[in-house]
Amino acid sequence: MIRQKFNISIRNQYQTLQNISENNDNIGPDLNEHWNKVKTMFNDTAENVLGIRDSTRKRWISDTTWNVIEKRRSTKSKCNQARSERLKEKLQKEYSELNKEVKKKARKDKLQYIEGLANEAEEACKHGELSTVYKITKQLCGKSNNNDTPVLSKNGEVLTSESQKLERWAEHFREVLNREPPDKPAQFDNTEDKIGKIGKKDF
């Protein structure tokens, strides 16, 4: 269904572009100009039909910054389609200003995001939530881990809450470490005669 919608949209836009080319009214003879129009047509159609993947947006980018990014993208698209040199020059200048604004806002957003994570880690440490501190530390070090390893109960059910997971791990280690002593004590050779006594001179 999505593929069909995409193909129909592309076909309609390409037909319009072809008609413009045949009339030779709004398109120049420059091959690069024609290619930019075709490329923009595919990109715009893909965004309208398929949308933009959420993964392309970093978690620390605010809505305000994202709106400026969208405005910058739109300005670049208009600049590529502009036929007038004066209009293209104006749009290029506007794009340059928007690009500076995006970088400035993105730096501010990232700093606030890092400070927020640091405060969250500090609070988690006060409450003894070491697993949360560990995850935040990995994020701050650039090693984010979003896919939590599932912890199962003895019945094979997936545990979701942190308290359930910690209790299950505690139960596991109690069973592993608190075993009955062996029937026969371990036998050790009398190695003192072989290696001699260790005195102060050996340090």
CSV table of C-alpha atoms in Angstrom, one decimal, residues 21-202:
chain,number,residue,atom,x,y,z
A,21,SER,CA,10.6,20.6,-19.4
A,22,GLU,CA,8.7,20.2,-22.6
A,23,ASN,CA,7.2,23.7,-22.4
A,24,ASN,CA,10.7,24.9,-21.5
A,25,ASP,CA,9.2,27.8,-19.5
A,26,ASN,CA,10.4,27.2,-16.0
A,27,ILE,CA,13.4,25.0,-16.4
A,28,GLY,CA,16.8,25.9,-17.6
A,29,PRO,CA,19.0,24.0,-20.0
A,30,ASP,CA,21.5,23.3,-17.2
A,31,LEU,CA,21.7,19.5,-16.4
A,32,ASN,CA,22.6,20.1,-12.8
A,33,GLU,CA,19.5,22.2,-12.3
A,34,HIS,CA,17.3,19.5,-13.8
A,35,TRP,CA,19.0,16.9,-11.6
A,36,ASN,CA,18.4,19.0,-8.4
A,37,LYS,CA,14.7,19.2,-9.3
A,38,VAL,CA,14.5,15.4,-9.7
A,39,LYS,CA,16.4,14.8,-6.5
A,40,THR,CA,14.3,17.2,-4.6
A,41,MET,CA,11.2,15.5,-6.0
A,42,PHE,CA,12.2,12.1,-4.7
A,43,ASN,CA,13.3,13.5,-1.3
A,44,ASP,CA,10.1,15.4,-0.7
A,45,THR,CA,7.9,12.5,-1.9
A,46,ALA,CA,9.8,10.1,0.4
A,47,GLU,CA,9.3,12.4,3.4
A,48,ASN,CA,5.6,13.0,2.7
A,49,VAL,CA,4.7,9.4,2.1
A,50,LEU,CA,7.2,7.5,4.3
A,51,GLY,CA,7.9,10.2,6.9
A,52,ILE,CA,11.1,10.8,8.8
A,53,ARG,CA,12.6,8.1,10.9
A,54,ASP,CA,12.6,8.9,14.6
A,55,SER,CA,16.1,7.5,14.9
A,56,THR,CA,17.4,10.4,12.9
A,57,ARG,CA,16.5,12.7,15.8
A,58,LYS,CA,18.9,12.7,18.7
A,59,ARG,CA,17.2,12.3,22.1
A,60,TRP,CA,18.8,15.5,23.4
A,61,ILE,CA,17.6,17.8,20.6
A,62,SER,CA,14.7,20.0,21.8
A,63,ASP,CA,11.5,20.7,19.8
A,64,THR,CA,12.6,24.3,19.3
A,65,THR,CA,15.9,23.3,17.8
A,66,TRP,CA,14.2,20.6,15.7
A,67,ASN,CA,11.9,23.3,14.2
A,68,VAL,CA,14.9,25.3,13.2
A,69,ILE,CA,16.4,22.2,11.6
A,70,GLU,CA,13.2,21.7,9.6
A,71,LYS,CA,13.3,25.3,8.5
A,72,ARG,CA,16.9,25.0,7.5
A,73,ARG,CA,16.0,21.8,5.4
A,74,SER,CA,13.1,23.6,3.8
A,75,THR,CA,15.3,26.6,2.9
A,76,LYS,CA,17.9,24.4,1.3
A,77,SER,CA,15.2,22.7,-0.7
A,78,LYS,CA,13.9,26.0,-2.0
A,79,CYS,CA,17.5,27.2,-2.7
A,80,ASN,CA,18.1,24.1,-4.9
A,81,GLN,CA,14.9,24.8,-6.9
A,82,ALA,CA,15.4,28.5,-7.2
A,83,ARG,CA,15.9,29.7,-10.8
A,84,SER,CA,16.7,33.3,-10.1
A,85,GLU,CA,20.3,34.0,-9.1
A,86,ARG,CA,19.1,36.8,-6.8
A,87,LEU,CA,16.6,34.5,-5.0
A,88,LYS,CA,19.2,31.7,-4.8
A,89,GLU,CA,21.7,34.1,-3.2
A,90,LYS,CA,19.1,35.3,-0.7
A,91,LEU,CA,18.2,31.7,0.2
A,92,GLN,CA,21.8,30.7,0.6
A,93,LYS,CA,22.4,33.6,3.0
A,94,GLU,CA,19.3,32.6,5.0
A,95,TYR,CA,20.4,29.0,5.0
A,96,SER,CA,23.8,30.0,6.4
A,97,GLU,CA,22.2,32.0,9.2
A,98,LEU,CA,19.9,29.0,10.1
A,99,ASN,CA,22.9,26.7,10.0
A,100,LYS,CA,24.7,28.8,12.6
A,101,GLU,CA,21.5,29.0,14.7
A,102,VAL,CA,21.1,25.2,14.6
A,103,LYS,CA,24.7,24.6,15.8
A,104,LYS,CA,24.3,27.1,18.6
A,105,LYS,CA,21.0,25.7,19.8
A,106,ALA,CA,22.2,22.1,19.5
A,107,ARG,CA,25.3,22.8,21.7
A,108,LYS,CA,23.0,24.3,24.3
A,109,ASP,CA,20.6,21.4,24.2
A,110,LYS,CA,23.4,18.8,24.5
A,111,LEU,CA,24.9,20.7,27.5
A,112,GLN,CA,21.5,20.7,29.2
A,113,TYR,CA,21.0,17.1,28.4
A,114,ILE,CA,24.3,16.1,29.9
A,115,GLU,CA,23.7,18.2,33.0
A,116,GLY,CA,20.3,16.5,33.4
A,117,LEU,CA,21.8,13.1,33.2
A,118,ALA,CA,24.5,14.0,35.7
A,119,ASN,CA,21.8,15.2,38.2
A,120,GLU,CA,19.8,12.1,37.6
A,121,ALA,CA,22.8,9.9,38.3
A,122,GLU,CA,23.5,11.8,41.5
A,123,GLU,CA,20.0,11.3,42.7
A,124,ALA,CA,20.1,7.6,41.8
A,125,CYS,CA,23.4,7.2,43.7
A,126,LYS,CA,21.8,8.7,46.8
A,127,HIS,CA,19.0,6.1,46.6
A,128,GLY,CA,21.4,3.2,45.9
A,129,GLU,CA,20.1,2.6,42.4
A,130,LEU,CA,23.4,1.5,41.0
A,131,SER,CA,22.0,0.0,37.8
A,132,THR,CA,20.6,3.4,36.9
A,133,VAL,CA,24.0,5.0,37.7
A,134,TYR,CA,25.7,2.5,35.5
A,135,LYS,CA,23.3,3.1,32.5
A,136,ILE,CA,23.7,6.9,32.8
A,137,THR,CA,27.5,6.6,33.0
A,138,LYS,CA,27.5,4.6,29.8
A,139,GLN,CA,25.4,7.2,28.1
A,140,LEU,CA,27.7,10.0,29.2
A,141,CYS,CA,30.7,8.0,27.9
A,142,GLY,CA,29.0,7.6,24.6
A,143,LYS,CA,28.2,4.0,25.1
A,144,SER,CA,24.4,4.1,25.4
A,145,ASN,CA,22.7,0.8,25.9
A,146,ASN,CA,19.0,1.0,25.2
A,147,ASN,CA,18.3,-2.7,24.9
A,148,ASP,CA,18.0,-4.0,28.4
A,149,THR,CA,18.8,-7.6,28.8
A,150,PRO,CA,15.7,-9.4,30.0
A,151,VAL,CA,15.7,-11.0,33.4
A,152,LEU,CA,13.6,-14.1,33.9
A,153,SER,CA,12.0,-15.5,37.0
A,154,LYS,CA,12.3,-19.2,37.9
A,155,ASN,CA,9.0,-19.7,36.0
A,156,GLY,CA,10.4,-18.2,32.9
A,157,GLU,CA,8.4,-14.9,33.2
A,158,VAL,CA,10.0,-11.7,32.1
A,159,LEU,CA,10.6,-9.3,35.1
A,160,THR,CA,10.1,-5.7,34.2
A,161,SER,CA,10.6,-3.6,37.4
A,162,GLU,CA,14.0,-2.8,38.8
A,163,SER,CA,13.1,-4.2,42.2
A,164,GLN,CA,12.0,-7.5,40.7
A,165,LYS,CA,15.2,-7.8,38.7
A,166,LEU,CA,17.5,-7.0,41.7
A,167,GLU,CA,15.6,-9.5,43.9
A,168,ARG,CA,16.0,-12.2,41.2
A,169,TRP,CA,19.7,-11.5,41.0
A,170,ALA,CA,20.1,-11.6,44.8
A,171,GLU,CA,18.2,-14.9,44.8
A,172,HIS,CA,20.4,-16.3,42.1
A,173,PHE,CA,23.7,-15.4,43.9
A,174,ARG,CA,22.4,-16.7,47.2
A,175,GLU,CA,21.8,-20.1,45.6
A,176,VAL,CA,25.1,-20.1,43.8
A,177,LEU,CA,27.3,-18.9,46.6
A,178,ASN,CA,25.6,-20.3,49.7
A,179,ARG,CA,26.3,-24.0,49.1
A,180,GLU,CA,26.8,-26.8,51.5
A,181,PRO,CA,30.4,-27.4,52.5
A,182,PRO,CA,32.1,-30.3,50.7
A,183,ASP,CA,32.1,-33.7,52.3
A,184,LYS,CA,35.9,-34.0,52.1
A,185,PRO,CA,38.1,-31.0,52.9
A,186,ALA,CA,40.6,-29.9,50.3
A,187,GLN,CA,44.0,-31.5,50.6
A,188,PHE,CA,47.1,-29.3,50.3
A,189,ASP,CA,50.7,-30.4,50.1
A,190,ASN,CA,53.1,-29.1,52.7
A,191,THR,CA,54.7,-26.5,50.5
A,192,GLU,CA,56.5,-24.7,53.2
A,193,ASP,CA,59.5,-27.0,53.0
A,194,LYS,CA,59.7,-26.5,49.3
A,195,ILE,CA,59.5,-22.7,49.1
A,196,GLY,CA,60.8,-21.8,52.5
A,197,LYS,CA,59.5,-19.2,54.9
A,198,ILE,CA,59.0,-15.7,53.6
A,199,GLY,CA,60.8,-13.0,55.6
A,200,LYS,CA,61.3,-9.3,55.4
A,201,LYS,CA,64.2,-9.6,53.0
A,202,ASP,CA,61.8,-10.9,50.4
